[in-house]
PDB file of C-alpha atoms and ligand atoms in Angstrom:
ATOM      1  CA  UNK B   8     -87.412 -79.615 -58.550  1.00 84.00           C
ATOM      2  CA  UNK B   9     -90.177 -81.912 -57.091  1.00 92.00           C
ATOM      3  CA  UNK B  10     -90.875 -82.018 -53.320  1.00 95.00           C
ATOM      4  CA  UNK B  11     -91.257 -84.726 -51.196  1.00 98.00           C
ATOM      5  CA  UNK B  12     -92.205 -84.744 -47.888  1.00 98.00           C
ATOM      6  CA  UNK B  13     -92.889 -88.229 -46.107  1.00 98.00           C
ATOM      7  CA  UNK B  14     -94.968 -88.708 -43.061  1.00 98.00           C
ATOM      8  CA  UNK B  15     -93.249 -90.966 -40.538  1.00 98.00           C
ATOM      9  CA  UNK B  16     -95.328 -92.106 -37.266  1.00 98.00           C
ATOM     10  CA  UNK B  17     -96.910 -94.618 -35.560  1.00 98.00           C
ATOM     11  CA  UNK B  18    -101.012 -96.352 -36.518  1.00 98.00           C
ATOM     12  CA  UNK B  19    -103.209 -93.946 -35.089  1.00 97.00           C
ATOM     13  CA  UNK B  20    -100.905 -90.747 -34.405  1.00 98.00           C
ATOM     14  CA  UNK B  21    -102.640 -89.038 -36.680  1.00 97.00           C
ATOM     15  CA  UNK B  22    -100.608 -89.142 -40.294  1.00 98.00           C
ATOM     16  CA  UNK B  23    -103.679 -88.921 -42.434  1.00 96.00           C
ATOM     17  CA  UNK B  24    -105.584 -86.146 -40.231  1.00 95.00           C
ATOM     18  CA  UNK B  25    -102.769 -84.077 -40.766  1.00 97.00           C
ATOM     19  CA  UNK B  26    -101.580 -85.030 -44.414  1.00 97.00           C
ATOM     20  CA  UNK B  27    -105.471 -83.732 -45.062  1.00 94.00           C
ATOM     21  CA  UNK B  28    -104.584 -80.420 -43.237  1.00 94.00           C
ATOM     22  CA  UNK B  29    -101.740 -79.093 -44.395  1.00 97.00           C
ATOM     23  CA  UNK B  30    -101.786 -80.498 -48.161  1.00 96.00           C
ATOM     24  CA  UNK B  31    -103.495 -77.655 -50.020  1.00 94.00           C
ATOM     25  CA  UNK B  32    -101.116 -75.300 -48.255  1.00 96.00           C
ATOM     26  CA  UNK B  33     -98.454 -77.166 -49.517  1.00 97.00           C
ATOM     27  CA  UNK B  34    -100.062 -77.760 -52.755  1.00 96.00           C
ATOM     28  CA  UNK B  35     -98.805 -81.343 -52.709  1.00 97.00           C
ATOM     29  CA  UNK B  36    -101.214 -84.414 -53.224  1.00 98.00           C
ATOM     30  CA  UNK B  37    -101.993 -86.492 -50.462  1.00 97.00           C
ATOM     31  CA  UNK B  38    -100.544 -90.103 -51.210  1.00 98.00           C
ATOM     32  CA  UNK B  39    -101.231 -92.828 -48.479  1.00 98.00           C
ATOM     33  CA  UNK B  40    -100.731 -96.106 -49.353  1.00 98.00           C
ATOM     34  CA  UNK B  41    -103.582 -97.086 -46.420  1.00 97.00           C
ATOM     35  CA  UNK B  42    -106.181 -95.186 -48.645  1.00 96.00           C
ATOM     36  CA  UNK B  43    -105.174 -96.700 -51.698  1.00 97.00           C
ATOM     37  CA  UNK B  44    -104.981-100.319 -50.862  1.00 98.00           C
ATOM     38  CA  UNK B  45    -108.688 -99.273 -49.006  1.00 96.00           C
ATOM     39  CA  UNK B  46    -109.637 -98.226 -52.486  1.00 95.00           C
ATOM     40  CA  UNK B  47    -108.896-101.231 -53.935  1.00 97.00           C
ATOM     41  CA  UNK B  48    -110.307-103.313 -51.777  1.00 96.00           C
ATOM     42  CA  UNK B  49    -113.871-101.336 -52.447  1.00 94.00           C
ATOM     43  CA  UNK B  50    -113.379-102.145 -56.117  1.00 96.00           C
ATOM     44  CA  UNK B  51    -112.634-105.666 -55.436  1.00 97.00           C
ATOM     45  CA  UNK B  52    -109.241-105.584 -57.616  1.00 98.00           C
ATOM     46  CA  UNK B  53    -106.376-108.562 -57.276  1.00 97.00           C
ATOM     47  CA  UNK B  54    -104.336-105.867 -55.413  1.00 97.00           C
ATOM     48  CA  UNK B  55    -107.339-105.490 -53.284  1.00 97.00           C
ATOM     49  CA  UNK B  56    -107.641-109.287 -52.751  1.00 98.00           C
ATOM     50  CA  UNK B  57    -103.969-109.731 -51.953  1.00 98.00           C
ATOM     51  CA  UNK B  58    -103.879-106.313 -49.444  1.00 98.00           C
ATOM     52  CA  UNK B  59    -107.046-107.541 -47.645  1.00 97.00           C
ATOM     53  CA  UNK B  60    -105.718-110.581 -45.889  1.00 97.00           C
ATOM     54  CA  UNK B  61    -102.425-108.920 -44.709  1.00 98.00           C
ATOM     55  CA  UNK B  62    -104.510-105.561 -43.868  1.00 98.00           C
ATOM     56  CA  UNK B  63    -106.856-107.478 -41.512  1.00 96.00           C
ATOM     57  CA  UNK B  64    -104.266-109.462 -39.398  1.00 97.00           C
ATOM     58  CA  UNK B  65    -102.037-106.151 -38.759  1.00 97.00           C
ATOM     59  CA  UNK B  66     -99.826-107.372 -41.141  1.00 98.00           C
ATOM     60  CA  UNK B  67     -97.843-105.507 -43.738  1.00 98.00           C
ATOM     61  CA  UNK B  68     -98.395-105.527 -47.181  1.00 98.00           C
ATOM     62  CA  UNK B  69     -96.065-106.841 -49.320  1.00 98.00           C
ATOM     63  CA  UNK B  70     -93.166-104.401 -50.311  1.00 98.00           C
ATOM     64  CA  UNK B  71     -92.968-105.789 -53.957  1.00 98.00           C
ATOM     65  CA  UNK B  72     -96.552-105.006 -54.140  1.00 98.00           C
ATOM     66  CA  UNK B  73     -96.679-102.039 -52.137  1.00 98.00           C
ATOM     67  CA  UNK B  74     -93.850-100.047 -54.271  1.00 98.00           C
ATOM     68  CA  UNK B  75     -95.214-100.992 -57.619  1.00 98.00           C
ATOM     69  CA  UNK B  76     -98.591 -99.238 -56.444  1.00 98.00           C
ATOM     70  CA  UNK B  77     -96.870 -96.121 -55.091  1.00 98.00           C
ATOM     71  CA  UNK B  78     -94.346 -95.948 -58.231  1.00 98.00           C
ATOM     72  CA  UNK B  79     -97.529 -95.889 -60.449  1.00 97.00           C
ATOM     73  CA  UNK B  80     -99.452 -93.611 -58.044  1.00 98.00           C
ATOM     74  CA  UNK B  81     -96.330 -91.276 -58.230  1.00 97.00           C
ATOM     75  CA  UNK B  82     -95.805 -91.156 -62.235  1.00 97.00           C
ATOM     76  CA  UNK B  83     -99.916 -89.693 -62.210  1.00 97.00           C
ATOM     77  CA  UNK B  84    -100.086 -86.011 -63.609  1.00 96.00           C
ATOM     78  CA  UNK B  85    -101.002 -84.552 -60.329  1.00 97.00           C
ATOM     79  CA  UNK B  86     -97.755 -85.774 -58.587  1.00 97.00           C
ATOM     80  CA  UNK B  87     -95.442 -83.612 -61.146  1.00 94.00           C
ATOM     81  CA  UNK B  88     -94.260 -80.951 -58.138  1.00 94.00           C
ATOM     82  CA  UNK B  89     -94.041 -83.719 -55.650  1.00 97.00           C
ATOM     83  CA  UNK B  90     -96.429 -85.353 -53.099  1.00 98.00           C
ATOM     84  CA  UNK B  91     -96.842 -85.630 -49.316  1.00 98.00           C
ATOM     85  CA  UNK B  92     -96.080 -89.331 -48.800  1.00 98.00           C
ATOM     86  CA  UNK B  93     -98.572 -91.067 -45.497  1.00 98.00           C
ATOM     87  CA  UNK B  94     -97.690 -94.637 -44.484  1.00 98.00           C
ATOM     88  CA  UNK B  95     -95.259 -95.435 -47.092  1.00 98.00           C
ATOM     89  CA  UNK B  96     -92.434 -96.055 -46.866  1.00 98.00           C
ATOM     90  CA  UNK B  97     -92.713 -98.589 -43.954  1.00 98.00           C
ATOM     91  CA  UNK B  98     -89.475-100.312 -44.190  1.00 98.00           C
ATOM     92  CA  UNK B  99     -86.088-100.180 -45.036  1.00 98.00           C
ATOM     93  CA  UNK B 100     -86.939-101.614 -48.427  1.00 98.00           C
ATOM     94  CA  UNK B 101     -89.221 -99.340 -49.388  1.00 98.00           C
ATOM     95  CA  UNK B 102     -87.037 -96.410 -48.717  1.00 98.00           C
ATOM     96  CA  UNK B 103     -84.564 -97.269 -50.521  1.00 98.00           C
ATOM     97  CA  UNK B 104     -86.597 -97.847 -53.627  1.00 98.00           C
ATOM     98  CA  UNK B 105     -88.347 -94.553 -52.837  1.00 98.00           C
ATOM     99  CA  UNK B 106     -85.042 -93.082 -53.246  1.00 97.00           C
ATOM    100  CA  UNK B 107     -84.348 -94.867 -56.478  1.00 97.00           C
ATOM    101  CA  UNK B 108     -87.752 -94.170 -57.759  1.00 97.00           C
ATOM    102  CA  UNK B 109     -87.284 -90.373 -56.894  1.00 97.00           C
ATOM    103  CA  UNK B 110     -84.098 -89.895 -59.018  1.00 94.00           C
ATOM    104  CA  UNK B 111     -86.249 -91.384 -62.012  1.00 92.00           C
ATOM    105  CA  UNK B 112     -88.832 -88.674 -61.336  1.00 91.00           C
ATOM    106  CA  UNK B 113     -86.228 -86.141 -61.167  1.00 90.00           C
ATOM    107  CA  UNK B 114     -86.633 -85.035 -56.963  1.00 94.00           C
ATOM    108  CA  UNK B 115     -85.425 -86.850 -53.250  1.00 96.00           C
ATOM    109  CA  UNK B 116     -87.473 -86.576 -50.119  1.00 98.00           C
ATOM    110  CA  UNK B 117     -86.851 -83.101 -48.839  1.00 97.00           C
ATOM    111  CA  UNK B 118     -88.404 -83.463 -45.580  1.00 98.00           C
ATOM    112  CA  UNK B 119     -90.038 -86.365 -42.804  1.00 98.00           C
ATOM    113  CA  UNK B 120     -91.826 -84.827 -40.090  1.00 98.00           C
ATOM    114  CA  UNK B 121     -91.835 -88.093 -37.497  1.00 98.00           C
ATOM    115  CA  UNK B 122     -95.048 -87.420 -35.498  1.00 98.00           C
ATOM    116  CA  UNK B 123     -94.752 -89.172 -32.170  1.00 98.00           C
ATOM    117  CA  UNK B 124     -97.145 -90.577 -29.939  1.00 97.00           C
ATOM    118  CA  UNK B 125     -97.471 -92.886 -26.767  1.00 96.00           C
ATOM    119  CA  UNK B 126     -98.892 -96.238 -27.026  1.00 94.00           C
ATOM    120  CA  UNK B 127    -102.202 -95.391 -24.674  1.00 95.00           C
ATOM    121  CA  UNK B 128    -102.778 -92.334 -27.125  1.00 96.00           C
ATOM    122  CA  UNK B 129    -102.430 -94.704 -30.062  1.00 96.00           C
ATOM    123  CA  UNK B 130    -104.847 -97.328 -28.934  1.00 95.00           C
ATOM    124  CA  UNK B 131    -107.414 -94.703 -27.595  1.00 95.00           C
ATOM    125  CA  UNK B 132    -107.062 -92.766 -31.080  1.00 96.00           C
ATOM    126  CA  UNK B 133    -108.024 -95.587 -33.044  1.00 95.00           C
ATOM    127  CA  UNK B 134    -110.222 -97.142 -30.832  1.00 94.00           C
ATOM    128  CA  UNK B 135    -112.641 -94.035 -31.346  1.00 95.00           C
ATOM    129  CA  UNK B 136    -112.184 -93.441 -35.021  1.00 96.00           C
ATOM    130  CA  UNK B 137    -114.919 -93.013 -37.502  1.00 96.00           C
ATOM    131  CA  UNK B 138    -113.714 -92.684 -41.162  1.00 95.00           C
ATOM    132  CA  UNK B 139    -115.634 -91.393 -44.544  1.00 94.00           C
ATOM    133  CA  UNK B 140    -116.831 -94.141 -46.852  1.00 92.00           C
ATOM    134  CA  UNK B 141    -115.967 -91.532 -49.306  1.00 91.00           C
ATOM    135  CA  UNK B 142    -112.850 -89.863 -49.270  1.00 90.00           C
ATOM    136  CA  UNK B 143    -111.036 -91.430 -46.225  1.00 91.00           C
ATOM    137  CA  UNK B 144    -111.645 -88.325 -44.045  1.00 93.00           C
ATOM    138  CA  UNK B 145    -111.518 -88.999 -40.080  1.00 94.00           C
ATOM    139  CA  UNK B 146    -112.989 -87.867 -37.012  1.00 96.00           C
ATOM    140  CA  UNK B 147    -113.237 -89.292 -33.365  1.00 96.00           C
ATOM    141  CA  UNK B 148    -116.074 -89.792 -31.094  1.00 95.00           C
ATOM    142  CA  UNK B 149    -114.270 -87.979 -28.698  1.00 95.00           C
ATOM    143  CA  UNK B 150    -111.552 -85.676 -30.044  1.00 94.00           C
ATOM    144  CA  UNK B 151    -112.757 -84.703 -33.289  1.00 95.00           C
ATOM    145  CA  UNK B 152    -116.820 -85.671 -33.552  1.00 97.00           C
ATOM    146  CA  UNK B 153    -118.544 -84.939 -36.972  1.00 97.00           C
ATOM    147  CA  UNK B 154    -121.147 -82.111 -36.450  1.00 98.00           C
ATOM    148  CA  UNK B 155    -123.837 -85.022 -36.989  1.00 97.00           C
ATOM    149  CA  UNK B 156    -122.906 -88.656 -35.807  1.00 95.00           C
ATOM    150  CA  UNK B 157    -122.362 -90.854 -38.827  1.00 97.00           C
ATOM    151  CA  UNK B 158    -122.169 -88.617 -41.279  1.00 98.00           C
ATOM    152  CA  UNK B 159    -118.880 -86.529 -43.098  1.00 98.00           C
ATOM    153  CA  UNK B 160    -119.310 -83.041 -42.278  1.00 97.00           C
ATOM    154  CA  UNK B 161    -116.787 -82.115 -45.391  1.00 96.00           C
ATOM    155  CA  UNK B 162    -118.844 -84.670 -48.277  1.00 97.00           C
ATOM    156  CA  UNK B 163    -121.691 -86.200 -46.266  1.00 97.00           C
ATOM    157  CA  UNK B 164    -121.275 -89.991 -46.648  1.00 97.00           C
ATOM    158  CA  UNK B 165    -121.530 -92.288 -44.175  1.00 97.00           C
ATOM    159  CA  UNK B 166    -119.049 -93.065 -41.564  1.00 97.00           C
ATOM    160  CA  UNK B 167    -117.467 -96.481 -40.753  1.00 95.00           C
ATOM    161  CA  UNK B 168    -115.174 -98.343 -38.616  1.00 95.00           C
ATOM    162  CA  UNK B 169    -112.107 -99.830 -39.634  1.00 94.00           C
ATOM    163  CA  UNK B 170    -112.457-103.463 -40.057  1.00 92.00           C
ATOM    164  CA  UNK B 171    -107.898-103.178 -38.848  1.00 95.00           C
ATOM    165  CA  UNK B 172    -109.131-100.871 -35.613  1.00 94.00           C
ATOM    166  CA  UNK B 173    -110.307-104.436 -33.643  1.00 92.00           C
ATOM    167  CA  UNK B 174    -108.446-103.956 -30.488  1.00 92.00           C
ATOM    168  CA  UNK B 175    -106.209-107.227 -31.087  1.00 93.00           C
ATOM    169  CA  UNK B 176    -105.012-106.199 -34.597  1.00 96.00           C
ATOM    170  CA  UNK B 177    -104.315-102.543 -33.494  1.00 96.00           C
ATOM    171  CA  UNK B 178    -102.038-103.944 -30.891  1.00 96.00           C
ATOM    172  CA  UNK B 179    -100.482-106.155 -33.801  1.00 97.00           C
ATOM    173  CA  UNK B 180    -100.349-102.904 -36.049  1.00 97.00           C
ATOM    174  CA  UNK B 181     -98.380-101.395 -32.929  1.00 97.00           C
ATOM    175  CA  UNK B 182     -95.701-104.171 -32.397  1.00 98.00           C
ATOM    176  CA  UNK B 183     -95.085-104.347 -36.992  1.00 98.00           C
ATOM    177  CA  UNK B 184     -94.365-101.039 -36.349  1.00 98.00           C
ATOM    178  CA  UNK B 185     -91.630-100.939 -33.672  1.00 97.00           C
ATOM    179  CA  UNK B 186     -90.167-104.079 -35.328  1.00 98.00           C
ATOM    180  CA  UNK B 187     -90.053-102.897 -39.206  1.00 98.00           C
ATOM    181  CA  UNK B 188     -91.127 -99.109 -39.668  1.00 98.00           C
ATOM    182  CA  UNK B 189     -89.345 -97.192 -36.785  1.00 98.00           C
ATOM    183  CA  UNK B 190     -86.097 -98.187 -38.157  1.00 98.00           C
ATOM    184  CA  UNK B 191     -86.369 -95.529 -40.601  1.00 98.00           C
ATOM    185  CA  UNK B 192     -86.677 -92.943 -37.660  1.00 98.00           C
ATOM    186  CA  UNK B 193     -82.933 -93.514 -37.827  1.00 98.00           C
ATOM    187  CA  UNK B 194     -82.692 -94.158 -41.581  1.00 98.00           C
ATOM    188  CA  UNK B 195     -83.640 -90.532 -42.658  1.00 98.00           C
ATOM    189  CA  UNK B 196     -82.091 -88.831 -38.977  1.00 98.00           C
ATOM    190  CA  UNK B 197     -78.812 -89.953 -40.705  1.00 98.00           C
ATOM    191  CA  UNK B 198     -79.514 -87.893 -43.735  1.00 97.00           C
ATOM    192  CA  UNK B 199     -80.487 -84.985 -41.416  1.00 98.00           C
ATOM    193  CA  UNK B 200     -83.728 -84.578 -43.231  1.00 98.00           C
ATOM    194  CA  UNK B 201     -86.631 -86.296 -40.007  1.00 98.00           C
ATOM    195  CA  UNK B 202     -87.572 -83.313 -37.582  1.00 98.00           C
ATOM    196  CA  UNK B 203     -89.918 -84.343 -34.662  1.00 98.00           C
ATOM    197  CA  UNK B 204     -93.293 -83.151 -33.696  1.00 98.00           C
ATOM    198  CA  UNK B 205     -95.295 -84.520 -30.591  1.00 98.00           C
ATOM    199  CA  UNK B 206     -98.488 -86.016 -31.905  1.00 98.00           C
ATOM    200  CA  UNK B 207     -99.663 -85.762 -28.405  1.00 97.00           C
ATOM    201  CA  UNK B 208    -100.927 -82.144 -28.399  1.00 97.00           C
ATOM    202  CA  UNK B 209    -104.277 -80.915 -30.197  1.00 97.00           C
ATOM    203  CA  UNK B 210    -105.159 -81.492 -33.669  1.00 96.00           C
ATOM    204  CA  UNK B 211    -104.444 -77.398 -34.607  1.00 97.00           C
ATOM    205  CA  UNK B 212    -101.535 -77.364 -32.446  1.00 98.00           C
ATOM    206  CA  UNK B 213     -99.871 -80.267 -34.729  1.00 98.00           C
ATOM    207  CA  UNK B 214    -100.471 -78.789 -37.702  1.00 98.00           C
ATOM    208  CA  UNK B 215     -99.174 -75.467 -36.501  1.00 98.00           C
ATOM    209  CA  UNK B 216     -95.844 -77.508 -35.555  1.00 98.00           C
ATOM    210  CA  UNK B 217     -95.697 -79.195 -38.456  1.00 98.00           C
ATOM    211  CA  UNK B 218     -96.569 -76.001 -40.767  1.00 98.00           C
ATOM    212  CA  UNK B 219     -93.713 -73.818 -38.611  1.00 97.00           C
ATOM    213  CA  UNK B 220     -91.172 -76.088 -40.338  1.00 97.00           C
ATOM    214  CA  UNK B 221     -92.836 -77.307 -43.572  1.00 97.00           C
ATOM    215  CA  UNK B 222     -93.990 -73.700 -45.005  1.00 93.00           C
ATOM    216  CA  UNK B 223     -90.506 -72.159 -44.429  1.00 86.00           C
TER     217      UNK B 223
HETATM  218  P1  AP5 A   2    -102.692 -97.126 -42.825  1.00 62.20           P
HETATM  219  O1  AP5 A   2    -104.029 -96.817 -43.336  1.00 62.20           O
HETATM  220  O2  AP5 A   2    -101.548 -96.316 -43.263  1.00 62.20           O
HETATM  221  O3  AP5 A   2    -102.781 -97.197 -41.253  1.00 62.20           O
HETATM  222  P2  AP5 A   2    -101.721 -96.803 -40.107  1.00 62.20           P
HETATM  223  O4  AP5 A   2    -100.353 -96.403 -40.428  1.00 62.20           O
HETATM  224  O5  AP5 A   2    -101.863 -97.927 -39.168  1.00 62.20           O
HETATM  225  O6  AP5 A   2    -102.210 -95.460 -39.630  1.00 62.20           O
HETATM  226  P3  AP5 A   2    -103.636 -95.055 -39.412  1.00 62.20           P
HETATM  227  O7  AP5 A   2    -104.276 -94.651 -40.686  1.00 62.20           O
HETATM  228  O8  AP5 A   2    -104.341 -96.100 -38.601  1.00 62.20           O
HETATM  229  O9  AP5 A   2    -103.419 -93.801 -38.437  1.00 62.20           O
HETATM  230  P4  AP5 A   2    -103.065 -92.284 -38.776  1.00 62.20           P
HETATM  231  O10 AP5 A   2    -101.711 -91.989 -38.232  1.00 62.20           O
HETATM  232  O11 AP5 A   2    -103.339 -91.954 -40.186  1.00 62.20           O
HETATM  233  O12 AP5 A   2    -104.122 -91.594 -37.796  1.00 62.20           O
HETATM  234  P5  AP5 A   2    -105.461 -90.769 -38.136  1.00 62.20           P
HETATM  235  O13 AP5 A   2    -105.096 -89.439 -38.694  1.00 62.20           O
HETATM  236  O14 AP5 A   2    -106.450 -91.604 -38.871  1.00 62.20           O
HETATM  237  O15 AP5 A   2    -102.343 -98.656 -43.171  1.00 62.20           O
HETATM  238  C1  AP5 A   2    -103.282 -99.679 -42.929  1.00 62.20           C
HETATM  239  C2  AP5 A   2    -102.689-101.022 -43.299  1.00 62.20           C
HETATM  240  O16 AP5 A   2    -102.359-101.033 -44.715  1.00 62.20           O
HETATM  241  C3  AP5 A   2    -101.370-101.384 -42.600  1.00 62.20           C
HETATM  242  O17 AP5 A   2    -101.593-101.977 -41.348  1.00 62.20           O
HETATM  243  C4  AP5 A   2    -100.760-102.373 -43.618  1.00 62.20           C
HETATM  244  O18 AP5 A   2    -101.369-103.613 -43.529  1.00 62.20           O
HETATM  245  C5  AP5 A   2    -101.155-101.744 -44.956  1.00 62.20           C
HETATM  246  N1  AP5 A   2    -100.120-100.806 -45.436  1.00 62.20           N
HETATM  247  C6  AP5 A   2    -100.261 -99.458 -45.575  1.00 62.20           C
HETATM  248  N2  AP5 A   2     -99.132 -98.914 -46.041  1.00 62.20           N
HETATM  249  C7  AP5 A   2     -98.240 -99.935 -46.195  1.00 62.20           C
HETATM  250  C8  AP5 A   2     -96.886-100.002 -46.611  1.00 62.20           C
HETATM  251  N3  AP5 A   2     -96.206 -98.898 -46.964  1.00 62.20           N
HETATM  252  N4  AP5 A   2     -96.301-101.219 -46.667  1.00 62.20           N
HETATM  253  C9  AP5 A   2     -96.977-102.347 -46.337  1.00 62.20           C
HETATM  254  N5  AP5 A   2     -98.252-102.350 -45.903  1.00 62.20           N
HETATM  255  C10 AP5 A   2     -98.878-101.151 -45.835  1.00 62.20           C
HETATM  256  O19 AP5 A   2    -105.989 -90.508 -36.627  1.00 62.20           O
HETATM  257  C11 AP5 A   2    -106.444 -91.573 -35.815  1.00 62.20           C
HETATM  258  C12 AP5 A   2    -107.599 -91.086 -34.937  1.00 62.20           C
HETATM  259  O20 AP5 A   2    -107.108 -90.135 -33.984  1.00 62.20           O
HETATM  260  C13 AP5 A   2    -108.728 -90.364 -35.682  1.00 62.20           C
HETATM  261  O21 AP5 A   2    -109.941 -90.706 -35.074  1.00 62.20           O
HETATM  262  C14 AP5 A   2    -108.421 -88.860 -35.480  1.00 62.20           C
HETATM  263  O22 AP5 A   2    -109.593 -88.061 -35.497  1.00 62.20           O
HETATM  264  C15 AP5 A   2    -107.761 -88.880 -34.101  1.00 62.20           C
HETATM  265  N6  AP5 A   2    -106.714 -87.866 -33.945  1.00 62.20           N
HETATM  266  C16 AP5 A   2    -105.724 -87.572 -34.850  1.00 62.20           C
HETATM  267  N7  AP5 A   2    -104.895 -86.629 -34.344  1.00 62.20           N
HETATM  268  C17 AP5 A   2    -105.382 -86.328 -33.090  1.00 62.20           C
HETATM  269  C18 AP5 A   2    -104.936 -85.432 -32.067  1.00 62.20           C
HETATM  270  N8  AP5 A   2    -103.851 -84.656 -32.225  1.00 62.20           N
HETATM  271  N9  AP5 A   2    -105.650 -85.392 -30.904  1.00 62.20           N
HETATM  272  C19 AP5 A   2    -106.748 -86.187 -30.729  1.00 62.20           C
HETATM  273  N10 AP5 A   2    -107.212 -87.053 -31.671  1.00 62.20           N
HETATM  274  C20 AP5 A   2    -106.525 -87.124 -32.832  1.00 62.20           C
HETATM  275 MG1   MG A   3    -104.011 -93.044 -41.871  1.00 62.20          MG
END
């Protein structure tokens, strides 16, 4: 049977650091619908279009749109044995059609790690993140710097800022997520599948946490 495992936590705890870590040790795909609406943007698609102006104000997309890009993402090839789910779902919606969608692909979520993190750590996170132009992957000025500034140390394109890491539409990103994503903190703690790891602690030590539980 296919496993799914879906990252719950708030903008800028560190979801798609760690979904890079630990998926080739769980041999799932990384899925996060952040990167793929990102991708579309790039190629200028209508999805892209549409995305863009809710991305920008902190806004989410969507779900209509949102679950009819992750259904199609999910019925690819490489998502046969499951995927490792970052940023979606974000509401109560989207859940529940991930749960409908999952019965059609033969699998349930097995597991949702809930990374937590203070609101200080949040804002100072994404305040110093550089991301890949490439492949999405992330670093911080501070935390995490890339060997040589500006550049991927993993693929070697350039680095960027998030146009959504403005200080005003972080703190917007912040309040859409207490108001429609941490619901499902007690959405899949019902269904005794969410187990909590504190996102403030290093980069390894997360991983390690996260690993302890997820590798078993
Ligand atoms: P998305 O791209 O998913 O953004 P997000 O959830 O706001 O999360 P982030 O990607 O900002 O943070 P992260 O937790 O991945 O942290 P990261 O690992 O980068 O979504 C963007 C937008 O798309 C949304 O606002 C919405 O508009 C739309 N959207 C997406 N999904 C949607 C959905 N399902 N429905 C509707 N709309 C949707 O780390 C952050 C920084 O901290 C990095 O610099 C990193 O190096 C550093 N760091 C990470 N961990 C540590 C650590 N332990 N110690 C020190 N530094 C650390
Ligand atoms: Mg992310």
């Amino acid at each position: 049977m296919a496993t799914y495992i879906v990252l719950l936590g708030p903008p800028g705890v560190g979801k798609g650091t760690q979904a890079k870590n630990i998926a080739a040790t769980l041999h799932l795909p990384h899925v996060s619908s952040g990167d793929l609406f990102r991708e579309n943007i790039k190629n200028n698609t209508t999805l892209g279009n549409l995305a863009q102006t809710y991305i920008n104000k902190g806004e989410l997309v969507p779900d209509d749109v949102t679950i009819g890009m992750i259904r199609e993402r999910l019925s690819r090839a490489d998502c046969q044995a499951g995927a490792l789910l970052d940023g979606f779902p974000r509401t109560t919606v989207q859940a529940e059609a991930l749960e409908m969608l999952l019965v059609e692909f033969g699998g349930t979520v097995n597991h949702v790690p809930y990374i937590t993190g203070t609101e200080s750590t949040l804002v100072e996170r994404l305040g110093g993140r550089w991301t890949c132009k490439a492949q999405g992957h992330t670093y911080h000025e501070k935390f995490n710097p890339p060997v040589k500034a500006g550049i991927c140390d993993i693929d070697g394109s350039d680095l960027y800022q998030r146009d959504d890491d403005k200080t005003e539409t972080v703190l917007r990103r912040i309040q859409v997520y207490f108001a429609q994503t941490a619901p499902l903190i007690a959405y899949y703690r019902e269904r005794g599948i969410l187990f909590e790891v504190d996102g403030n602690q290093s980069i390894e030590k997360v991983t390690a946490d996260l690993l302890a539980v997820l590798e078993k």
